[in-house]
Structure formats: structure tokens, C-alpha cells
Amino acid sequence: MEKLQACIAARSEVRLLGLQAKLPQRGKLTSKQLPVRMMGQEYTSSTASYNQDIARFKGPVKESDLDAVRTALAIPAPSEPLKEGWEIPIVDLSQLRSSQFHLVRDQISRACQEWGFFYAINHDIPCEVFDDMWEAYNLIFKLPVQERGSFDCGPFIPPDILQKLNEKKEALKKYADSRDTIRLRDLNPDDNEGTVASTPQFFRRPACTFYKALRDVGFELLSAMSQSLGVEVDHIRRATGNNEAINSSLHFYSPNHDGSKTMGLNPHKDILTLTVLVQDETGGLQVLKEDKWIDVKPLPGSLVVNVGEAIQAITNGKFKSVLHRVVNHPEKTRSSISCFLIPTPDSVIEPIPHLVSEESPRLYPNGTWASFVHNHYALALKF
């Protein structure tokens, strides 16, 4: 289940994967600029409308209060050992445009079947695109929370489910994640539409360039996946409504200042088509395989790709959407930017016919993507 977030984030230097250039330091923010969000707040589906009154911490937030709130809400990271020596696959995308296309297509297929995650390297996105986006990221997280409310769309959850989650907010506090997030919805980087149009100019230009580049890599991967499954090259795109728009989450993870590790993002699967992720050098992303957690270590210049629930449904489970999580570093901040390829709400999600058989019975009933998402969260509410 995707949990609602709770983040008490004190800003410090962001250690970014510079690729070519280093970003300027954030500088120390004042207590008035520090975002205070928790599981007990009220969320809306269209804007980030935050209730800043936090139980014992009424009125202006003091620096001394932040550590107390963070400690009260942070979930200790599980202490089970990680699986050493395993790494998610690396796929060289330069071969997608060569006579060796069939080899990389098969590598992508194997990675989706066995892992549900892989690194994509040699994707042809210029370093400057990443550098500009990280700088914009650095600046946008300096904005006060109130200013972000004009473009931060809040959780990607159906409104009626959100209302029920808010009713359960006290019970859900134990699932609080420790991170700060800005979410952008229905972005079409070709037309500068969606919530990105409401962002500051310093962010909008680099963001549209960045999101278009990641989205187009995602589309290229969907084509390769379709061909590997023996269907038309655009099958997965068509099955998910040929959606040109994406969603995005920008995450900032703070260390828990007592030196312990905490959960930055609880175990979950992505309820979408495909995720293309850029992360900094800190690490902390982990994938579950054979009941063991595997570190997705930062690989400079790479994109991290993971299969969403829509592809798992379309392939009748051949391609796996797997549990993953983020464990906060005890001393370092972590930054990441996700590009989410999403189906249109009226897309009918159904399996490729030849992937359904007596040996491989249908895993999901046919239905629209909107009903798929709604049913997912409705079932999760019955925990």
C-alpha cells in the first residue's frame, strides 16, 4: 500500500549527483521556511492544502521542535540484513538504435521478468539537462511551503479514497514516511501544460526539457517491451491510452539527526505504467527480490527504471511490479526526481491475449485504469 507521507525536514547541504557540475549549497533556512507536514494533516487531491497545526506544536515552529517531531514520527528502518552481491541489471540503451536492437530488447525483457527494475545507461540525454534540473530542484525546495501550494498537487489518490484516508489519519501515523515531496500532475512537456505551468519560471523551462527527455526514454522502453512480447511496437502505449502527459514526484529525504536510519519511503509498488528515476549519490533505494532487500546503488549518469502495476496487468504478470522502499541515510540528505508514465483514466487495462492460458490464468479482471486505481486503494483501506 502506498502510504501518505509525513515529513519534518530540516534543510542542509544537498549532495547531488553532479554528472559534470556541482550545485551551490542550499544555505541554512530559517524556521519559517521549514516545511512541517505530518500524517495528521488534511490533504486534497488538487492542491497541497496543509493544516499546519500539529498537536503539541501550535503556532510558529522552533528549531528545537523539529527534532522532537521528527523523532516522534520517524519509523525505524528494519534491521534485517541486505542481500550482498546482487545488483539490478544494467541495460545499454545505445544499442536500441543499432543492429543489435534485438539483444538489448531481450535484456529489457529479462530485467522486467526477473527484477522489475533496471539501470538505463547511454540514454543520450545531455549532462546539461540534468545539471539544469538539479539546480531548479535546489531552488524550488527553498520556497516556503505556502508558496508551493499553488502547484504542488498533493497525493496521486482518488478524492473519495483520500477522504477515507484522512478519516483514518490517526491510525495511519504509524506508517509515516520521513521525506519532503513536491508532486506535479498531468504534465505535458510538449505543451507546457499541467501543474508545471503554475511553477516559477526558473523551474518551468528546465523541468519541461528534463521531463520530455525522461518521458521519451520511457516511450522508447515501452516500444522495446512491446516488441519483446510479440505484439505491435505501440501496444503498451495504446493499451494505456497513448497518454502524452506524466506525473512527477520530487523527493527530499532528511537524515534523522540522532544518527539512526529511518524509513524515507515505505515498501510499495508503483500504481502506474513505468517510472523513470534520477537519484543523487547518497543511495537508500532498495528493491525486494526473493524476500531480500537489494540496494539500488547510485550509478553516475544512469536512469533507474521500474515496472508499474499497469504493465504487470497488461503482461498478465510476466513483467513484474515489485516492492521497493527508501531507507534514509543517518547523516546525509537524499534527493530524487521521478517521472511517472501513467495510463489515461479511461484506458481499459486487459492482458495481452497470448499471455493468458490454462497454465497462466488471468490475474486481473478487465476494467478502466480509473477503476483499477480506485479498487487498489479501496482494498488497501481494509487493512
mmCIF file of C-alpha atoms in Angstrom:
data_model
loop_
_atom_site.group_PDB
_atom_site.id
_atom_site.type_symbol
_atom_site.label_atom_id
_atom_site.label_comp_id
_atom_site.label_asym_id
_atom_site.label_seq_id
_atom_site.Cartn_x
_atom_site.Cartn_y
_atom_site.Cartn_z
ATOM 1 C CA MET A 1 0.000 0.000 0.000
ATOM 2 C CA GLU A 2 1.244 3.419 -0.807
ATOM 3 C CA LYS A 3 1.275 5.327 2.461
ATOM 4 C CA LEU A 4 0.605 9.000 2.879
ATOM 5 C CA GLN A 5 3.727 10.923 3.653
ATOM 6 C CA ALA A 6 4.802 12.674 6.798
ATOM 7 C CA CYS A 7 7.925 14.760 6.581
ATOM 8 C CA ILE A 8 9.635 17.005 9.079
ATOM 9 C CA ALA A 9 12.601 18.151 7.003
ATOM 10 C CA ALA A 10 15.382 20.439 8.180
ATOM 11 C CA ARG A 11 17.324 21.543 5.140
ATOM 12 C CA SER A 12 21.053 21.066 4.894
ATOM 13 C CA GLU A 13 23.512 20.775 2.065
ATOM 14 C CA VAL A 14 22.084 18.683 -0.772
ATOM 15 C CA ARG A 15 24.634 16.285 -2.149
ATOM 16 C CA LEU A 16 23.658 15.995 -5.772
ATOM 17 C CA LEU A 17 24.863 13.698 -8.496
ATOM 18 C CA GLY A 18 26.548 16.487 -10.397
ATOM 19 C CA LEU A 19 27.473 14.476 -13.508
ATOM 20 C CA GLN A 20 29.594 17.428 -14.630
ATOM 21 C CA ALA A 21 28.987 20.326 -12.283
ATOM 22 C CA LYS A 22 28.407 20.882 -8.585
ATOM 23 C CA LEU A 23 25.426 22.846 -7.411
ATOM 24 C CA PRO A 24 25.622 25.706 -4.960
ATOM 25 C CA GLN A 25 24.805 24.852 -1.378
ATOM 26 C CA ARG A 26 21.271 25.462 -0.201
ATOM 27 C CA GLY A 27 22.342 27.550 2.721
ATOM 28 C CA LYS A 28 20.676 27.324 6.092
ATOM 29 C CA LEU A 29 16.968 28.102 6.001
ATOM 30 C CA THR A 30 15.101 29.834 8.768
ATOM 31 C CA SER A 31 12.496 28.049 10.825
ATOM 32 C CA LYS A 32 9.769 29.922 8.934
ATOM 33 C CA GLN A 33 10.913 28.262 5.711
ATOM 34 C CA LEU A 34 10.996 24.742 7.153
ATOM 35 C CA PRO A 35 8.050 22.653 5.991
ATOM 36 C CA VAL A 36 6.090 20.869 8.691
ATOM 37 C CA ARG A 37 3.818 18.157 7.344
ATOM 38 C CA MET A 38 2.583 15.037 9.056
ATOM 39 C CA MET A 39 0.180 12.148 8.712
ATOM 40 C CA GLY A 40 -2.422 14.042 10.703
ATOM 41 C CA GLN A 41 -2.782 16.800 8.133
ATOM 42 C CA GLU A 42 -5.697 17.124 5.746
ATOM 43 C CA TYR A 43 -4.831 16.526 2.088
ATOM 44 C CA THR A 44 -6.755 17.499 -1.008
ATOM 45 C CA SER A 45 -6.462 15.904 -4.420
ATOM 46 C CA SER A 46 -5.988 19.114 -6.418
ATOM 47 C CA THR A 47 -3.700 21.318 -4.329
ATOM 48 C CA ALA A 48 -1.397 20.878 -1.392
ATOM 49 C CA SER A 49 -3.614 22.360 1.292
ATOM 50 C CA TYR A 50 -1.805 21.737 4.538
ATOM 51 C CA ASN A 51 -3.050 22.049 8.080
ATOM 52 C CA GLN A 52 -0.006 23.377 9.899
ATOM 53 C CA ASP A 53 -1.420 22.916 13.416
ATOM 54 C CA ILE A 54 0.429 19.948 14.825
ATOM 55 C CA ALA A 55 -0.829 18.550 18.134
ATOM 56 C CA ARG A 56 1.570 19.922 20.756
ATOM 57 C CA PHE A 57 3.316 22.269 18.320
ATOM 58 C CA LYS A 58 0.939 25.166 17.801
ATOM 59 C CA GLY A 59 1.992 28.452 16.296
ATOM 60 C CA PRO A 60 5.448 29.204 14.875
ATOM 61 C CA VAL A 61 7.760 26.238 14.568
ATOM 62 C CA LYS A 62 11.003 26.394 16.504
ATOM 63 C CA GLU A 63 14.226 24.678 15.511
ATOM 64 C CA SER A 64 14.137 22.706 18.763
ATOM 65 C CA ASP A 65 10.615 21.475 17.961
ATOM 66 C CA LEU A 66 11.593 19.995 14.619
ATOM 67 C CA ASP A 67 13.869 17.327 16.032
ATOM 68 C CA ALA A 68 11.202 16.327 18.536
ATOM 69 C CA VAL A 69 8.528 15.995 15.852
ATOM 70 C CA ARG A 70 10.871 14.155 13.512
ATOM 71 C CA THR A 71 11.825 11.689 16.219
ATOM 72 C CA ALA A 72 8.195 11.127 17.176
ATOM 73 C CA LEU A 73 7.108 10.339 13.612
ATOM 74 C CA ALA A 74 10.121 8.653 12.052
ATOM 75 C CA ILE A 75 9.823 4.901 11.554
ATOM 76 C CA PRO A 76 12.994 2.976 12.414
ATOM 77 C CA ALA A 77 14.435 1.230 9.383
ATOM 78 C CA PRO A 78 14.164 -2.572 9.534
ATOM 79 C CA SER A 79 17.310 -4.200 10.811
ATOM 80 C CA GLU A 80 17.263 -7.316 8.611
ATOM 81 C CA PRO A 81 20.490 -7.813 6.626
ATOM 82 C CA LEU A 82 20.609 -6.859 2.967
ATOM 83 C CA LYS A 83 21.414 -9.362 0.263
ATOM 84 C CA GLU A 84 25.043 -8.717 -0.638
ATOM 85 C CA GLY A 85 26.499 -9.189 -4.108
ATOM 86 C CA TRP A 86 23.248 -8.764 -6.026
ATOM 87 C CA GLU A 87 22.662 -5.763 -8.265
ATOM 88 C CA ILE A 88 19.820 -4.819 -10.561
ATOM 89 C CA PRO A 89 20.588 -5.269 -14.288
ATOM 90 C CA ILE A 90 22.254 -2.595 -16.420
ATOM 91 C CA VAL A 91 20.837 -2.006 -19.901
ATOM 92 C CA ASP A 92 22.827 -0.066 -22.515
ATOM 93 C CA LEU A 93 20.240 1.925 -24.448
ATOM 94 C CA SER A 94 22.678 2.942 -27.185
ATOM 95 C CA GLN A 95 22.113 -0.484 -28.710
ATOM 96 C CA LEU A 96 18.404 0.226 -29.123
ATOM 97 C CA ARG A 97 19.394 2.295 -32.143
ATOM 98 C CA SER A 98 21.791 -0.250 -33.646
ATOM 99 C CA SER A 99 21.726 -3.558 -35.483
ATOM 100 C CA GLN A 100 21.966 -5.189 -32.042
ATOM 101 C CA PHE A 101 18.479 -3.974 -31.137
ATOM 102 C CA HIS A 102 17.204 -7.493 -30.527
ATOM 103 C CA LEU A 103 19.881 -8.082 -27.880
ATOM 104 C CA VAL A 104 19.015 -5.045 -25.767
ATOM 105 C CA ARG A 105 15.300 -5.719 -26.290
ATOM 106 C CA ASP A 106 15.821 -9.173 -24.778
ATOM 107 C CA GLN A 107 17.852 -7.677 -21.910
ATOM 108 C CA ILE A 108 14.988 -5.313 -21.103
ATOM 109 C CA SER A 109 12.512 -8.189 -21.207
ATOM 110 C CA ARG A 110 14.652 -10.329 -18.914
ATOM 111 C CA ALA A 111 15.130 -7.456 -16.458
ATOM 112 C CA CYS A 112 11.368 -6.830 -16.361
ATOM 113 C CA GLN A 113 10.635 -10.514 -15.780
ATOM 114 C CA GLU A 114 13.297 -11.212 -13.172
ATOM 115 C CA TRP A 115 13.658 -7.891 -11.366
ATOM 116 C CA GLY A 116 11.072 -5.307 -12.384
ATOM 117 C CA PHE A 117 13.942 -2.790 -12.069
ATOM 118 C CA PHE A 118 16.999 -1.907 -14.117
ATOM 119 C CA TYR A 119 19.550 0.843 -14.756
ATOM 120 C CA ALA A 120 19.407 2.515 -18.173
ATOM 121 C CA ILE A 121 22.752 3.887 -19.376
ATOM 122 C CA ASN A 122 23.827 5.677 -22.574
ATOM 123 C CA HIS A 123 20.393 7.229 -22.921
ATOM 124 C CA ASP A 124 21.688 10.227 -24.907
ATOM 125 C CA ILE A 125 20.277 12.831 -22.507
ATOM 126 C CA PRO A 126 22.874 15.643 -22.292
ATOM 127 C CA CYS A 127 24.512 16.275 -18.920
ATOM 128 C CA GLU A 128 23.327 19.884 -19.075
ATOM 129 C CA VAL A 129 19.703 18.740 -18.870
ATOM 130 C CA PHE A 130 20.409 17.052 -15.537
ATOM 131 C CA ASP A 131 22.535 19.919 -14.245
ATOM 132 C CA ASP A 132 19.834 22.493 -15.017
ATOM 133 C CA MET A 133 17.114 20.364 -13.446
ATOM 134 C CA TRP A 134 19.080 19.742 -10.250
ATOM 135 C CA GLU A 135 19.671 23.474 -9.934
ATOM 136 C CA ALA A 136 15.944 24.132 -10.380
ATOM 137 C CA TYR A 137 15.208 21.388 -7.835
ATOM 138 C CA ASN A 138 17.599 23.027 -5.411
ATOM 139 C CA LEU A 139 15.815 26.361 -5.780
ATOM 140 C CA ILE A 140 12.236 25.124 -5.659
ATOM 141 C CA PHE A 141 12.761 23.346 -2.342
ATOM 142 C CA LYS A 142 13.874 26.672 -0.882
ATOM 143 C CA LEU A 143 10.386 28.071 -1.424
ATOM 144 C CA PRO A 144 8.166 28.265 1.658
ATOM 145 C CA VAL A 145 5.547 25.513 1.818
ATOM 146 C CA GLN A 146 2.764 28.079 1.412
ATOM 147 C CA GLU A 147 4.147 29.198 -1.960
ATOM 148 C CA ARG A 148 4.339 25.615 -3.175
ATOM 149 C CA GLY A 149 0.617 25.184 -2.585
ATOM 150 C CA SER A 150 -0.145 26.826 -5.935
ATOM 151 C CA PHE A 151 1.472 23.980 -7.888
ATOM 152 C CA ASP A 152 2.090 21.041 -5.516
ATOM 153 C CA CYS A 153 -0.904 18.841 -6.321
ATOM 154 C CA GLY A 154 -0.746 16.543 -3.281
ATOM 155 C CA PRO A 155 -1.040 12.736 -3.316
ATOM 156 C CA PHE A 156 -1.989 10.938 -6.543
ATOM 157 C CA ILE A 157 -5.017 9.324 -4.908
ATOM 158 C CA PRO A 158 -8.751 9.402 -5.872
ATOM 159 C CA PRO A 159 -10.621 12.090 -3.875
ATOM 160 C CA ASP A 160 -13.074 9.722 -2.169
ATOM 161 C CA ILE A 161 -10.225 7.455 -1.092
ATOM 162 C CA LEU A 162 -8.304 10.498 0.154
ATOM 163 C CA GLN A 163 -11.265 11.451 2.307
ATOM 164 C CA LYS A 164 -11.344 7.984 3.856
ATOM 165 C CA LEU A 165 -7.598 8.075 4.422
ATOM 166 C CA ASN A 166 -7.964 11.403 6.201
ATOM 167 C CA GLU A 167 -10.606 9.810 8.422
ATOM 168 C CA LYS A 168 -8.027 7.169 9.343
ATOM 169 C CA LYS A 169 -5.201 9.650 9.794
ATOM 170 C CA GLU A 170 -4.548 8.801 13.437
ATOM 171 C CA ALA A 171 -4.263 5.083 12.708
ATOM 172 C CA LEU A 172 -2.039 5.791 9.715
ATOM 173 C CA LYS A 173 0.524 7.802 11.663
ATOM 174 C CA LYS A 174 2.486 4.623 12.300
ATOM 175 C CA TYR A 175 3.073 4.396 8.531
ATOM 176 C CA ALA A 176 4.524 7.893 8.267
ATOM 177 C CA ASP A 177 7.349 8.353 5.784
ATOM 178 C CA SER A 178 10.155 10.792 6.545
ATOM 179 C CA ARG A 179 10.654 12.968 3.477
ATOM 180 C CA ASP A 180 9.558 16.213 1.845
ATOM 181 C CA THR A 181 7.808 15.898 -1.516
ATOM 182 C CA ILE A 182 6.597 18.149 -4.297
ATOM 183 C CA ARG A 183 4.137 16.438 -6.646
ATOM 184 C CA LEU A 184 3.256 17.636 -10.144
ATOM 185 C CA ARG A 185 0.292 16.208 -12.041
ATOM 186 C CA ASP A 186 -0.647 15.781 -15.724
ATOM 187 C CA LEU A 187 2.452 17.396 -17.184
ATOM 188 C CA ASN A 188 2.720 17.585 -20.946
ATOM 189 C CA PRO A 189 6.241 18.911 -21.509
ATOM 190 C CA ASP A 190 5.480 19.411 -25.223
ATOM 191 C CA ASP A 191 2.779 21.972 -24.456
ATOM 192 C CA ASN A 192 3.912 23.291 -21.055
ATOM 193 C CA GLU A 193 0.616 22.093 -19.578
ATOM 194 C CA GLY A 194 -0.381 20.565 -16.259
ATOM 195 C CA THR A 195 0.797 21.789 -12.891
ATOM 196 C CA VAL A 196 4.239 22.623 -14.295
ATOM 197 C CA ALA A 197 2.573 25.682 -15.878
ATOM 198 C CA SER A 198 1.952 27.026 -12.362
ATOM 199 C CA THR A 199 5.542 26.615 -11.227
ATOM 200 C CA PRO A 200 8.015 29.519 -11.108
ATOM 201 C CA GLN A 201 9.733 30.425 -14.364
ATOM 202 C CA PHE A 202 13.147 29.369 -13.018
ATOM 203 C CA PHE A 203 11.759 25.826 -12.673
ATOM 204 C CA ARG A 204 9.420 25.588 -15.666
ATOM 205 C CA ARG A 205 11.936 25.769 -18.503
ATOM 206 C CA PRO A 206 14.472 23.206 -17.220
ATOM 207 C CA ALA A 207 11.641 20.999 -15.950
ATOM 208 C CA CYS A 208 9.918 20.780 -19.338
ATOM 209 C CA THR A 209 13.213 19.906 -21.037
ATOM 210 C CA PHE A 210 14.057 17.329 -18.368
ATOM 211 C CA TYR A 211 10.622 15.688 -18.267
ATOM 212 C CA LYS A 212 10.395 15.494 -22.054
ATOM 213 C CA ALA A 213 13.776 13.740 -22.162
ATOM 214 C CA LEU A 214 12.839 11.201 -19.476
ATOM 215 C CA ARG A 215 9.366 10.655 -20.909
ATOM 216 C CA ASP A 216 10.767 9.983 -24.372
ATOM 217 C CA VAL A 217 13.211 7.430 -22.955
ATOM 218 C CA GLY A 218 10.241 5.832 -21.223
ATOM 219 C CA PHE A 219 8.302 5.689 -24.504
ATOM 220 C CA GLU A 220 11.299 4.079 -26.200
ATOM 221 C CA LEU A 221 11.433 1.457 -23.461
ATOM 222 C CA LEU A 222 7.702 0.741 -23.791
ATOM 223 C CA SER A 223 8.224 0.114 -27.507
ATOM 224 C CA ALA A 224 11.043 -2.328 -26.804
ATOM 225 C CA MET A 225 8.937 -4.088 -24.172
ATOM 226 C CA SER A 226 6.020 -4.423 -26.592
ATOM 227 C CA GLN A 227 8.212 -5.950 -29.281
ATOM 228 C CA SER A 228 9.764 -8.375 -26.807
ATOM 229 C CA LEU A 229 6.244 -9.599 -26.007
ATOM 230 C CA GLY A 230 5.462 -10.353 -29.649
ATOM 231 C CA VAL A 231 2.927 -7.558 -30.129
ATOM 232 C CA GLU A 232 2.940 -4.344 -32.141
ATOM 233 C CA VAL A 233 5.560 -1.792 -31.185
ATOM 234 C CA ASP A 234 2.979 0.645 -29.826
ATOM 235 C CA HIS A 235 0.826 -1.921 -27.995
ATOM 236 C CA ILE A 236 1.577 -0.824 -24.424
ATOM 237 C CA ARG A 237 1.278 2.857 -25.387
ATOM 238 C CA ARG A 238 -2.131 2.231 -26.967
ATOM 239 C CA ALA A 239 -3.245 -0.003 -24.090
ATOM 240 C CA THR A 240 -2.586 2.854 -21.671
ATOM 241 C CA GLY A 241 -4.365 5.477 -23.768
ATOM 242 C CA ASN A 242 -1.407 6.938 -25.698
ATOM 243 C CA ASN A 243 -1.000 9.340 -22.808
ATOM 244 C CA GLU A 244 1.482 12.131 -23.535
ATOM 245 C CA ALA A 245 1.204 13.523 -20.005
ATOM 246 C CA ILE A 246 3.161 12.366 -16.977
ATOM 247 C CA ASN A 247 3.171 12.843 -13.223
ATOM 248 C CA SER A 248 6.262 13.613 -11.174
ATOM 249 C CA SER A 249 7.456 13.486 -7.585
ATOM 250 C CA LEU A 250 10.459 15.445 -6.352
ATOM 251 C CA HIS A 251 11.664 13.964 -3.067
ATOM 252 C CA PHE A 252 13.987 15.405 -0.436
ATOM 253 C CA TYR A 253 14.950 12.977 2.338
ATOM 254 C CA SER A 254 16.440 14.286 5.583
ATOM 255 C CA PRO A 255 18.704 12.334 7.909
ATOM 256 C CA ASN A 256 17.381 11.561 11.376
ATOM 257 C CA HIS A 257 19.798 13.698 13.333
ATOM 258 C CA ASP A 258 20.313 11.169 16.129
ATOM 259 C CA GLY A 259 22.366 9.096 13.662
ATOM 260 C CA SER A 260 19.828 6.283 13.227
ATOM 261 C CA LYS A 261 18.368 5.087 9.944
ATOM 262 C CA THR A 262 14.664 5.691 9.310
ATOM 263 C CA MET A 263 12.176 4.845 6.579
ATOM 264 C CA GLY A 264 12.089 7.596 3.994
ATOM 265 C CA LEU A 265 9.539 5.734 1.881
ATOM 266 C CA ASN A 266 7.696 2.622 2.997
ATOM 267 C CA PRO A 267 7.600 -0.558 0.867
ATOM 268 C CA HIS A 268 5.191 -0.112 -2.049
ATOM 269 C CA LYS A 269 4.612 -0.807 -5.724
ATOM 270 C CA ASP A 270 4.072 1.943 -8.293
ATOM 271 C CA ILE A 271 0.439 2.204 -9.417
ATOM 272 C CA LEU A 272 1.194 3.411 -12.961
ATOM 273 C CA THR A 273 2.790 2.317 -16.246
ATOM 274 C CA LEU A 274 6.516 2.962 -15.845
ATOM 275 C CA THR A 275 8.766 5.011 -13.553
ATOM 276 C CA VAL A 276 11.975 6.660 -14.757
ATOM 277 C CA LEU A 277 14.003 7.962 -11.808
ATOM 278 C CA VAL A 278 17.067 10.134 -11.296
ATOM 279 C CA GLN A 279 18.740 9.934 -7.880
ATOM 280 C CA ASP A 280 21.717 11.596 -6.240
ATOM 281 C CA GLU A 281 24.842 9.905 -4.884
ATOM 282 C CA THR A 282 23.545 9.141 -1.375
ATOM 283 C CA GLY A 283 21.716 5.871 -2.011
ATOM 284 C CA GLY A 284 18.971 4.316 0.091
ATOM 285 C CA LEU A 285 16.634 2.968 -2.605
ATOM 286 C CA GLN A 286 16.114 -0.777 -2.147
ATOM 287 C CA VAL A 287 14.256 -3.453 -4.126
ATOM 288 C CA LEU A 288 12.760 -6.670 -2.753
ATOM 289 C CA LYS A 289 13.849 -9.861 -4.528
ATOM 290 C CA GLU A 290 13.335 -13.364 -3.169
ATOM 291 C CA ASP A 291 12.374 -11.875 0.198
ATOM 292 C CA LYS A 292 15.687 -9.994 0.442
ATOM 293 C CA TRP A 293 16.276 -6.266 0.104
ATOM 294 C CA ILE A 294 18.788 -5.259 -2.579
ATOM 295 C CA ASP A 295 20.476 -1.846 -2.659
ATOM 296 C CA VAL A 296 19.926 0.132 -5.860
ATOM 297 C CA LYS A 297 23.279 1.848 -5.587
ATOM 298 C CA PRO A 298 23.741 5.196 -7.336
ATOM 299 C CA LEU A 299 25.268 4.687 -10.777
ATOM 300 C CA PRO A 300 26.511 8.010 -12.205
ATOM 301 C CA GLY A 301 24.819 9.027 -15.420
ATOM 302 C CA SER A 302 22.163 6.321 -15.220
ATOM 303 C CA LEU A 303 18.390 6.337 -15.047
ATOM 304 C CA VAL A 304 16.604 3.897 -12.746
ATOM 305 C CA VAL A 305 13.595 2.284 -14.409
ATOM 306 C CA ASN A 306 10.887 0.249 -12.713
ATOM 307 C CA VAL A 307 7.798 -1.532 -13.969
ATOM 308 C CA GLY A 308 4.407 -0.312 -12.762
ATOM 309 C CA GLU A 309 1.229 -2.210 -11.943
ATOM 310 C CA ALA A 310 -0.339 -1.359 -15.323
ATOM 311 C CA ILE A 311 2.399 -3.211 -17.214
ATOM 312 C CA GLN A 312 2.154 -6.138 -14.815
ATOM 313 C CA ALA A 313 -1.582 -6.335 -15.586
ATOM 314 C CA ILE A 314 -1.109 -5.954 -19.365
ATOM 315 C CA THR A 315 1.521 -8.733 -19.387
ATOM 316 C CA ASN A 316 -0.553 -10.916 -17.040
ATOM 317 C CA GLY A 317 2.286 -10.965 -14.548
ATOM 318 C CA LYS A 318 5.100 -11.772 -16.983
ATOM 319 C CA PHE A 319 6.681 -8.399 -16.257
ATOM 320 C CA LYS A 320 6.874 -7.779 -12.520
ATOM 321 C CA SER A 321 5.969 -4.719 -10.496
ATOM 322 C CA VAL A 322 7.969 -5.205 -7.313
ATOM 323 C CA LEU A 323 8.106 -3.795 -3.813
ATOM 324 C CA HIS A 324 10.691 -1.104 -3.203
ATOM 325 C CA ARG A 325 11.462 1.361 -0.419
ATOM 326 C CA VAL A 326 13.851 4.115 0.648
ATOM 327 C CA VAL A 327 15.886 3.959 3.858
ATOM 328 C CA ASN A 328 17.172 7.353 4.944
ATOM 329 C CA HIS A 329 20.883 7.744 5.494
ATOM 330 C CA PRO A 330 21.685 8.518 9.157
ATOM 331 C CA GLU A 331 23.854 11.522 8.233
ATOM 332 C CA LYS A 332 23.277 12.550 4.608
ATOM 333 C CA THR A 333 20.361 14.044 2.720
ATOM 334 C CA ARG A 334 18.997 12.270 -0.358
ATOM 335 C CA SER A 335 17.412 13.789 -3.461
ATOM 336 C CA SER A 336 15.472 12.132 -6.276
ATOM 337 C CA ILE A 337 13.188 13.098 -9.159
ATOM 338 C CA SER A 338 10.690 10.629 -10.606
ATOM 339 C CA CYS A 339 8.972 10.734 -13.985
ATOM 340 C CA PHE A 340 5.798 8.630 -13.927
ATOM 341 C CA LEU A 341 4.286 7.389 -17.182
ATOM 342 C CA ILE A 342 0.590 6.953 -16.446
ATOM 343 C CA PRO A 343 -2.434 5.476 -18.254
ATOM 344 C CA THR A 344 -5.359 7.716 -19.122
ATOM 345 C CA PRO A 345 -8.246 7.205 -16.662
ATOM 346 C CA ASP A 346 -10.485 5.620 -19.322
ATOM 347 C CA SER A 347 -7.836 3.188 -20.597
ATOM 348 C CA VAL A 348 -9.118 -0.389 -20.476
ATOM 349 C CA ILE A 349 -6.399 -2.444 -18.832
ATOM 350 C CA GLU A 350 -6.503 -6.008 -20.131
ATOM 351 C CA PRO A 351 -3.855 -8.680 -20.653
ATOM 352 C CA ILE A 352 -2.238 -9.493 -23.987
ATOM 353 C CA PRO A 353 -4.324 -12.482 -25.179
ATOM 354 C CA HIS A 354 -1.491 -14.938 -25.824
ATOM 355 C CA LEU A 355 -0.141 -14.370 -22.296
ATOM 356 C CA VAL A 356 -3.306 -15.885 -20.810
ATOM 357 C CA SER A 357 -3.546 -19.678 -20.781
ATOM 358 C CA GLU A 358 -4.560 -22.600 -18.629
ATOM 359 C CA GLU A 359 -1.062 -22.569 -17.143
ATOM 360 C CA SER A 360 -1.118 -18.778 -16.776
ATOM 361 C CA PRO A 361 -4.697 -17.809 -15.885
ATOM 362 C CA ARG A 362 -5.788 -14.197 -15.958
ATOM 363 C CA LEU A 363 -4.563 -12.307 -12.891
ATOM 364 C CA TYR A 364 -6.730 -9.203 -13.194
ATOM 365 C CA PRO A 365 -10.278 -8.577 -14.445
ATOM 366 C CA ASN A 366 -10.724 -6.129 -17.312
ATOM 367 C CA GLY A 367 -11.552 -2.598 -16.277
ATOM 368 C CA THR A 368 -10.632 1.022 -16.768
ATOM 369 C CA TRP A 369 -7.483 2.370 -15.209
ATOM 370 C CA ALA A 370 -9.586 4.654 -13.013
ATOM 371 C CA SER A 371 -11.403 1.638 -11.575
ATOM 372 C CA PHE A 372 -8.101 -0.243 -11.216
ATOM 373 C CA VAL A 373 -6.629 2.550 -9.093
ATOM 374 C CA HIS A 374 -9.815 3.023 -7.098
ATOM 375 C CA ASN A 375 -10.079 -0.689 -6.291
ATOM 376 C CA HIS A 376 -6.417 -0.822 -5.308
ATOM 377 C CA TYR A 377 -6.811 1.867 -2.670
ATOM 378 C CA ALA A 378 -10.246 0.659 -1.583
ATOM 379 C CA LEU A 379 -8.784 -2.767 -0.807
ATOM 380 C CA ALA A 380 -5.840 -1.176 0.974
ATOM 381 C CA LEU A 381 -8.245 0.667 3.274
ATOM 382 C CA LYS A 382 -9.459 -2.680 4.610
ATOM 383 C CA PHE A 383 -6.168 -3.385 6.383
#
